CSV table of C-alpha atoms in Angstrom, one decimal:
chain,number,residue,atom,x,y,z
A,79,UNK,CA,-24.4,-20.1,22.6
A,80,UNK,CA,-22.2,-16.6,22.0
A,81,UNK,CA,-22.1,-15.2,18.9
A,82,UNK,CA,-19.7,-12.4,17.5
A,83,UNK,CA,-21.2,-10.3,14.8
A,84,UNK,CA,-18.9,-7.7,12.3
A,85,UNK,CA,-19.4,-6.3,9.5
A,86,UNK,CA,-18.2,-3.4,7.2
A,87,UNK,CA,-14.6,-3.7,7.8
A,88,UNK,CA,-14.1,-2.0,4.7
A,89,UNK,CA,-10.2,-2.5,4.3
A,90,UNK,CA,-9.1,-1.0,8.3
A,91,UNK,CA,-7.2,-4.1,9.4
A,92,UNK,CA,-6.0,-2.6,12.1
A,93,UNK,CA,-9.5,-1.8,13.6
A,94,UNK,CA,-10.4,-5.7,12.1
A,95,UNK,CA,-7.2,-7.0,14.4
A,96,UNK,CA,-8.2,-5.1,17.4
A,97,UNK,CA,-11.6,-6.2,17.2
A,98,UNK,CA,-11.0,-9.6,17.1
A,99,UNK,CA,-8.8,-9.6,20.2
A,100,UNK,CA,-11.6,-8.2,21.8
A,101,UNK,CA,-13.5,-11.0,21.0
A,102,UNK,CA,-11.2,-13.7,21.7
A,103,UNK,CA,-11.5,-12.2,25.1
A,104,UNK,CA,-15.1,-12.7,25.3
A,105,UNK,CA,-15.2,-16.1,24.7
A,106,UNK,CA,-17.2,-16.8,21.9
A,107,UNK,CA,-18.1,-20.2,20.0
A,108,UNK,CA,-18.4,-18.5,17.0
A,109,UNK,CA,-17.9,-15.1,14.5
A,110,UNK,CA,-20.1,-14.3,11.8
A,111,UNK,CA,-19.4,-11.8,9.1
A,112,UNK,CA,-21.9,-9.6,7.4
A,113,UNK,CA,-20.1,-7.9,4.2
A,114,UNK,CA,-18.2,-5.2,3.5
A,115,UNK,CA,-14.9,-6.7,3.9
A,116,UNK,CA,-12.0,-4.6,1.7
A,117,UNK,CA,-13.5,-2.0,-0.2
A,118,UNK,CA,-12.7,2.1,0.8
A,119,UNK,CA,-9.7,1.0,3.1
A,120,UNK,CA,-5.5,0.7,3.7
A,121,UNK,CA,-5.4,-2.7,3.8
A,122,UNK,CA,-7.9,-4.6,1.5
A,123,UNK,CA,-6.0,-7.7,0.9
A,124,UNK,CA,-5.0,-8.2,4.4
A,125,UNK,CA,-8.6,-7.5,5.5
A,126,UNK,CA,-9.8,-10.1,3.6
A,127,UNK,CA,-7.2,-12.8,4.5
A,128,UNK,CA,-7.6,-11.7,8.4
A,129,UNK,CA,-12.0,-12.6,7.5
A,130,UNK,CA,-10.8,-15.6,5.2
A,131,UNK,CA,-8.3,-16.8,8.1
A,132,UNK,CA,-11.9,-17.4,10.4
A,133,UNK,CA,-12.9,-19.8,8.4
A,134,UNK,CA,-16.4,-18.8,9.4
A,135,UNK,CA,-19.9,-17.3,7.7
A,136,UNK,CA,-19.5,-14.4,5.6
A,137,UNK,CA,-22.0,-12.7,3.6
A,138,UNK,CA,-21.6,-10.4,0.7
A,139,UNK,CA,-21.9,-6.6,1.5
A,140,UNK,CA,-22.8,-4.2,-1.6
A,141,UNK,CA,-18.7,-3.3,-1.5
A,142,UNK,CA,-17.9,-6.7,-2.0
A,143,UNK,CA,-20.5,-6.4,-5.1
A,144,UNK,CA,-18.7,-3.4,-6.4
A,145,UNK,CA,-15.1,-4.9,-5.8
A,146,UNK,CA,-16.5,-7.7,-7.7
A,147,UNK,CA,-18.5,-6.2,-10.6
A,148,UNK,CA,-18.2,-2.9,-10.6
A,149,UNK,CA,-20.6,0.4,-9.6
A,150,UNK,CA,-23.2,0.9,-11.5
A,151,UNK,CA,-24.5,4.5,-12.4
A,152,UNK,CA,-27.5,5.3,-10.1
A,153,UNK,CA,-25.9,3.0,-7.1
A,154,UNK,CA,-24.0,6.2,-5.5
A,155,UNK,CA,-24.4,9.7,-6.1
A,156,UNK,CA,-23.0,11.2,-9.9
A,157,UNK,CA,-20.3,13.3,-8.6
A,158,UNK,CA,-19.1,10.3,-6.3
A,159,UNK,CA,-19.1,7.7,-9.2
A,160,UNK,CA,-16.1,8.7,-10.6
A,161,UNK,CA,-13.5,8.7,-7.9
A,162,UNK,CA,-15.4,5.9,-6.2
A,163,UNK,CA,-14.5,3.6,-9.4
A,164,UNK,CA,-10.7,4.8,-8.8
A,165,UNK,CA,-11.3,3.7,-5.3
A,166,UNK,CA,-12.1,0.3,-7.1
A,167,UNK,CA,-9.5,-0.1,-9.1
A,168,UNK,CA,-7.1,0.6,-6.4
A,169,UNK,CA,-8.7,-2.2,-4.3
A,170,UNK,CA,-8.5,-4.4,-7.5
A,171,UNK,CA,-4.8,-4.1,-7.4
A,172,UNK,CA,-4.0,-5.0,-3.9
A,173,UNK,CA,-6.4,-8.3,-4.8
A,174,UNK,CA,-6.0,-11.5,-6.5
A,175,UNK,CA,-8.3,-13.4,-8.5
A,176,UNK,CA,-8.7,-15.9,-5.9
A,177,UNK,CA,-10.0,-12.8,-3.3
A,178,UNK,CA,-12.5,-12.0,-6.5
A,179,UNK,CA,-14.1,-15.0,-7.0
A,180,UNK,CA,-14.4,-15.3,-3.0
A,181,UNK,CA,-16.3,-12.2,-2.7
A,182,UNK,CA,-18.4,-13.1,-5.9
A,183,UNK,CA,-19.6,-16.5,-4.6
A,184,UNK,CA,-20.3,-14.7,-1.4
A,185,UNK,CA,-24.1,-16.3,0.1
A,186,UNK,CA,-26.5,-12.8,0.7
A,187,UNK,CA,-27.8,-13.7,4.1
A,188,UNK,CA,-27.4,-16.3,6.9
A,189,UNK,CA,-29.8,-18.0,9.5
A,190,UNK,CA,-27.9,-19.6,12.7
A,191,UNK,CA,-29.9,-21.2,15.5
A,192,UNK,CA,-28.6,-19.5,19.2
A,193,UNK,CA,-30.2,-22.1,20.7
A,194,UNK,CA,-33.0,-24.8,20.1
A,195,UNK,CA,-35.7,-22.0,20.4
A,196,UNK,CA,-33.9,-18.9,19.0
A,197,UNK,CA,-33.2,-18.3,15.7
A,198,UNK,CA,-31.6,-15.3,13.7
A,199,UNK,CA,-31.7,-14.2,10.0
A,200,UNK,CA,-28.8,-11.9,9.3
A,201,UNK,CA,-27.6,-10.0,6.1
A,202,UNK,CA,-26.1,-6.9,5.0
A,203,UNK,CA,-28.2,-4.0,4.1
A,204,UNK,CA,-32.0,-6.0,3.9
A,205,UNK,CA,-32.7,-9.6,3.3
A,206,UNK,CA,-33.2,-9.0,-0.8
A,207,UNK,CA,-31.4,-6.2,-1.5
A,208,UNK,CA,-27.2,-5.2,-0.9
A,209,UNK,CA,-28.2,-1.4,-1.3
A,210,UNK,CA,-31.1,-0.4,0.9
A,211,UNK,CA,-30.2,1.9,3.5
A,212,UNK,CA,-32.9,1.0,6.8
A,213,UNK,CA,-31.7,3.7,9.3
A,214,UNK,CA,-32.5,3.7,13.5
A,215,UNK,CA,-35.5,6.1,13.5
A,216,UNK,CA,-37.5,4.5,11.3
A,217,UNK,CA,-41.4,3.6,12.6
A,218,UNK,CA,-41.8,0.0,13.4
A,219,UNK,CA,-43.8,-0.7,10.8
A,220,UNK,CA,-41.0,0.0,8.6
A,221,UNK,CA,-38.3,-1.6,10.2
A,222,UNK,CA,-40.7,-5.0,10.3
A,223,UNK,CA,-41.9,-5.0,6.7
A,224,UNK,CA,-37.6,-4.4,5.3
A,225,UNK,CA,-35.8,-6.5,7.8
A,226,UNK,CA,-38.2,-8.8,9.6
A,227,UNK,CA,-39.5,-11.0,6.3
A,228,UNK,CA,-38.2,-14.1,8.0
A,229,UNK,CA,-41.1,-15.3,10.2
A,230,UNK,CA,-39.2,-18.0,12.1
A,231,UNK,CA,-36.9,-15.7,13.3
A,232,UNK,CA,-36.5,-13.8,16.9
A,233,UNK,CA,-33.5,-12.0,16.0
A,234,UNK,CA,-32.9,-10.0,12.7
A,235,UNK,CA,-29.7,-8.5,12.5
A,236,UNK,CA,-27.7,-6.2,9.9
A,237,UNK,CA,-24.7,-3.6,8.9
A,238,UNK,CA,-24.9,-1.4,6.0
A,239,UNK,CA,-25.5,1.7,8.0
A,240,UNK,CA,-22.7,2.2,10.4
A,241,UNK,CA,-24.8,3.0,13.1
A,242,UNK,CA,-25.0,0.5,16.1
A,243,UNK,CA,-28.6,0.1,17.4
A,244,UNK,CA,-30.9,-2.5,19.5
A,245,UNK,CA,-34.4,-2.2,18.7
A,246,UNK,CA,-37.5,-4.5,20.1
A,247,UNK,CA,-40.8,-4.5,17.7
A,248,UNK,CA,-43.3,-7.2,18.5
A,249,UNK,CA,-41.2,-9.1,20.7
A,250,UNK,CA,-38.5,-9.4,18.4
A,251,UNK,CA,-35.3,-7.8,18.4
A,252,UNK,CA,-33.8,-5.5,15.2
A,253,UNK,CA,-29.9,-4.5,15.4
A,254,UNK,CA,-27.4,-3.0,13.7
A,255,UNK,CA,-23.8,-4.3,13.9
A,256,UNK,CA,-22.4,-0.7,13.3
A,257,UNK,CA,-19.0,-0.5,11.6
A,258,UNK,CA,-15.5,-1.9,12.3
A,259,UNK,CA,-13.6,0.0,10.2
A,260,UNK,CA,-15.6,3.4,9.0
A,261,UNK,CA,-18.2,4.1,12.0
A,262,UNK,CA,-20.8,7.0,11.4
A,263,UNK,CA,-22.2,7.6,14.8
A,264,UNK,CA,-19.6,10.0,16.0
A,265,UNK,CA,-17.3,7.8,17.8
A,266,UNK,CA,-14.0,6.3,16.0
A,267,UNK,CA,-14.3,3.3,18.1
A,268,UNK,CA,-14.8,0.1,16.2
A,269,UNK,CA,-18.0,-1.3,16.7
A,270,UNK,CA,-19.6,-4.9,16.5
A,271,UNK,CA,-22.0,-6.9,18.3
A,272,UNK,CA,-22.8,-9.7,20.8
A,273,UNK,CA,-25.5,-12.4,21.0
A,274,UNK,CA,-25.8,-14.4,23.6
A,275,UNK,CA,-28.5,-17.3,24.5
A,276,UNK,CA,-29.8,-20.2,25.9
A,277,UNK,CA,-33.2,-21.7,25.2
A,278,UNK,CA,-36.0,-19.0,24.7
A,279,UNK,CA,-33.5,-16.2,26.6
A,280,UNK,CA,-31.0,-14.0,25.0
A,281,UNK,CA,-29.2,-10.5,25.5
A,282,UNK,CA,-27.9,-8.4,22.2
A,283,UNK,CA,-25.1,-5.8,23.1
A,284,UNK,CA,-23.1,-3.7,21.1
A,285,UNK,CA,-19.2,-3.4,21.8
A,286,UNK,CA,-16.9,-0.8,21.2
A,287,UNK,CA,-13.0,-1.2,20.7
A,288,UNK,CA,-10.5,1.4,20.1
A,289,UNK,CA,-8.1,1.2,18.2
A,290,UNK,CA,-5.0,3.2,16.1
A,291,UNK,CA,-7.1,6.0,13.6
A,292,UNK,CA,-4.2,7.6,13.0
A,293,UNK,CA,-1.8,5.1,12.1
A,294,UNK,CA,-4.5,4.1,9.3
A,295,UNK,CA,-4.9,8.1,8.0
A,296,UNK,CA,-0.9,7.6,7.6
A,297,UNK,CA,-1.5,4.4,5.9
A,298,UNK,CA,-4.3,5.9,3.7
A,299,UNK,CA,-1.4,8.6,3.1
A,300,UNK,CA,1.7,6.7,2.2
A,301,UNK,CA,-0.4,4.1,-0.1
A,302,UNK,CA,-1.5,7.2,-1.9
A,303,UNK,CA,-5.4,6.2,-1.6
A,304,UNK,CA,-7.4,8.0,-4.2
A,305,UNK,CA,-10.0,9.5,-2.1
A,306,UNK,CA,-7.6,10.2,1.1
A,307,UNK,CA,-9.0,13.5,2.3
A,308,UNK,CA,-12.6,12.5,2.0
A,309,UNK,CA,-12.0,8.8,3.8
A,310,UNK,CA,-9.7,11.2,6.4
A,311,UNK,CA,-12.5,13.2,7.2
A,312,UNK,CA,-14.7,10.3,7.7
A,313,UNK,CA,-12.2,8.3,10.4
A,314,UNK,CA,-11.5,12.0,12.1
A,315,UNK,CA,-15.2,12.5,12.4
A,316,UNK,CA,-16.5,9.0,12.9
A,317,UNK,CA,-19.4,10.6,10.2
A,318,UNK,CA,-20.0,11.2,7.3
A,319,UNK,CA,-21.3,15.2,7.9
């Protein structure tokens, strides 16, 4: 079996659209969605309906929590909370109460059998929790005991982070999807994932697609986006430094 994995679309459409034609390239039997679908982007609502149109898995991201419920003091920094909740209600508006309840009934993690002997356990940020951030250079020891709960599994794979890795510990494989629509790891490319395999084999790779960054800084612009220099900086940069 072929499996697409995305996650943290985060309202870029555009990036979304290119990213799935690269995968109808690839020839995939399935996508699977890890959260993170409208929040901090141009184009929530048709973000979500491009995820929705899959008909496929989706988990909840902590930005779909937020869109849902709202930040809580102590989830981002204090001088961010205030213009991250404009951020909010701006993505509220573009939203209906059908998109809501879709991102509140969202499932928190997913396990998918690649083939009769493989088995993966994927989720947003770590298998209990939408907020913790588990980052590429941490020991293996701490990458197993956050992300690798599910003993049955061979193949443990997340977003959150933004920043695309493959990682063995233990014969088992850690990866990060990266982002489609807000990468941090210096490139403005979109960025998702591949698994592919058949009985105990399998390959992970991570794909890159480009896409239009400028078109969506002119969306951000025109749609008067609350935070558009900050979420400017970020797409120019492809970081958040």
């Amino acid at each position: 079996m072929k499996i697409a994995f995305i996650s943290d679309i985060h309202g870029n459409a555009t990036a979304l659209e290119a990213v799935l034609e690269d995968i109808e390239k690839k020839n995939v039997d399935k996508i699977a969605v890890l959260g993170d679908l409208c929040f901090r982007g141009s184009e929530p609502k048709r973000a979500l309906d491009l995820i929705r149109s899959l008909n496929t898995d989706v988990v909840k991201g902590n930005a779909d929590e937020w869109v849902s419920r709202g930040i809580k003091e102590g989830e981002v920094p204090n001088e961010a909370l205030e213009i991250m909740r404009k951020e909010r209600e701006w993505t509220l508006k573009q939203l209906t109460t059908e998109d809501i309840d879709f991102l509140t009934n969202l499932p928190t993690q997913l396990t998918i059998k690649l083939s009769d002997d493989i088995e993966i356990h994927a989720f947003h940020a770590t298998p209990n929790n939408l907020f913790n951030m588990v980052l590429p250079n941490q020991s293996d020891k701490e990458l197993a005991e956050q992300l690798m709960q599910q003993t049955s599994a061979d193949i443990f794979l997340y977003g959150h982070i933004h920043l695309p890795y493959v990682r063995f510990i233990n014969g088992k494989c850690v990866a990060n999807l990266g982002s489609v629509g807000l990468p941090f790891d210096g490139s403005k490319n979109a960025s998702y994932l591949i698994v592919e395999g058949e009985d105990k084999h399998f390959q992970v790779s991570v794909h890159r697609v480009s896409y239009d960054v400028d078109y969506v800084i002119k969306q951000l612009k025109e749609k008067e986006y609350p935070n558009y220099e900050f979420l400017r900086n970020v797409l120019v940069k492809a970081s958040l430094s």
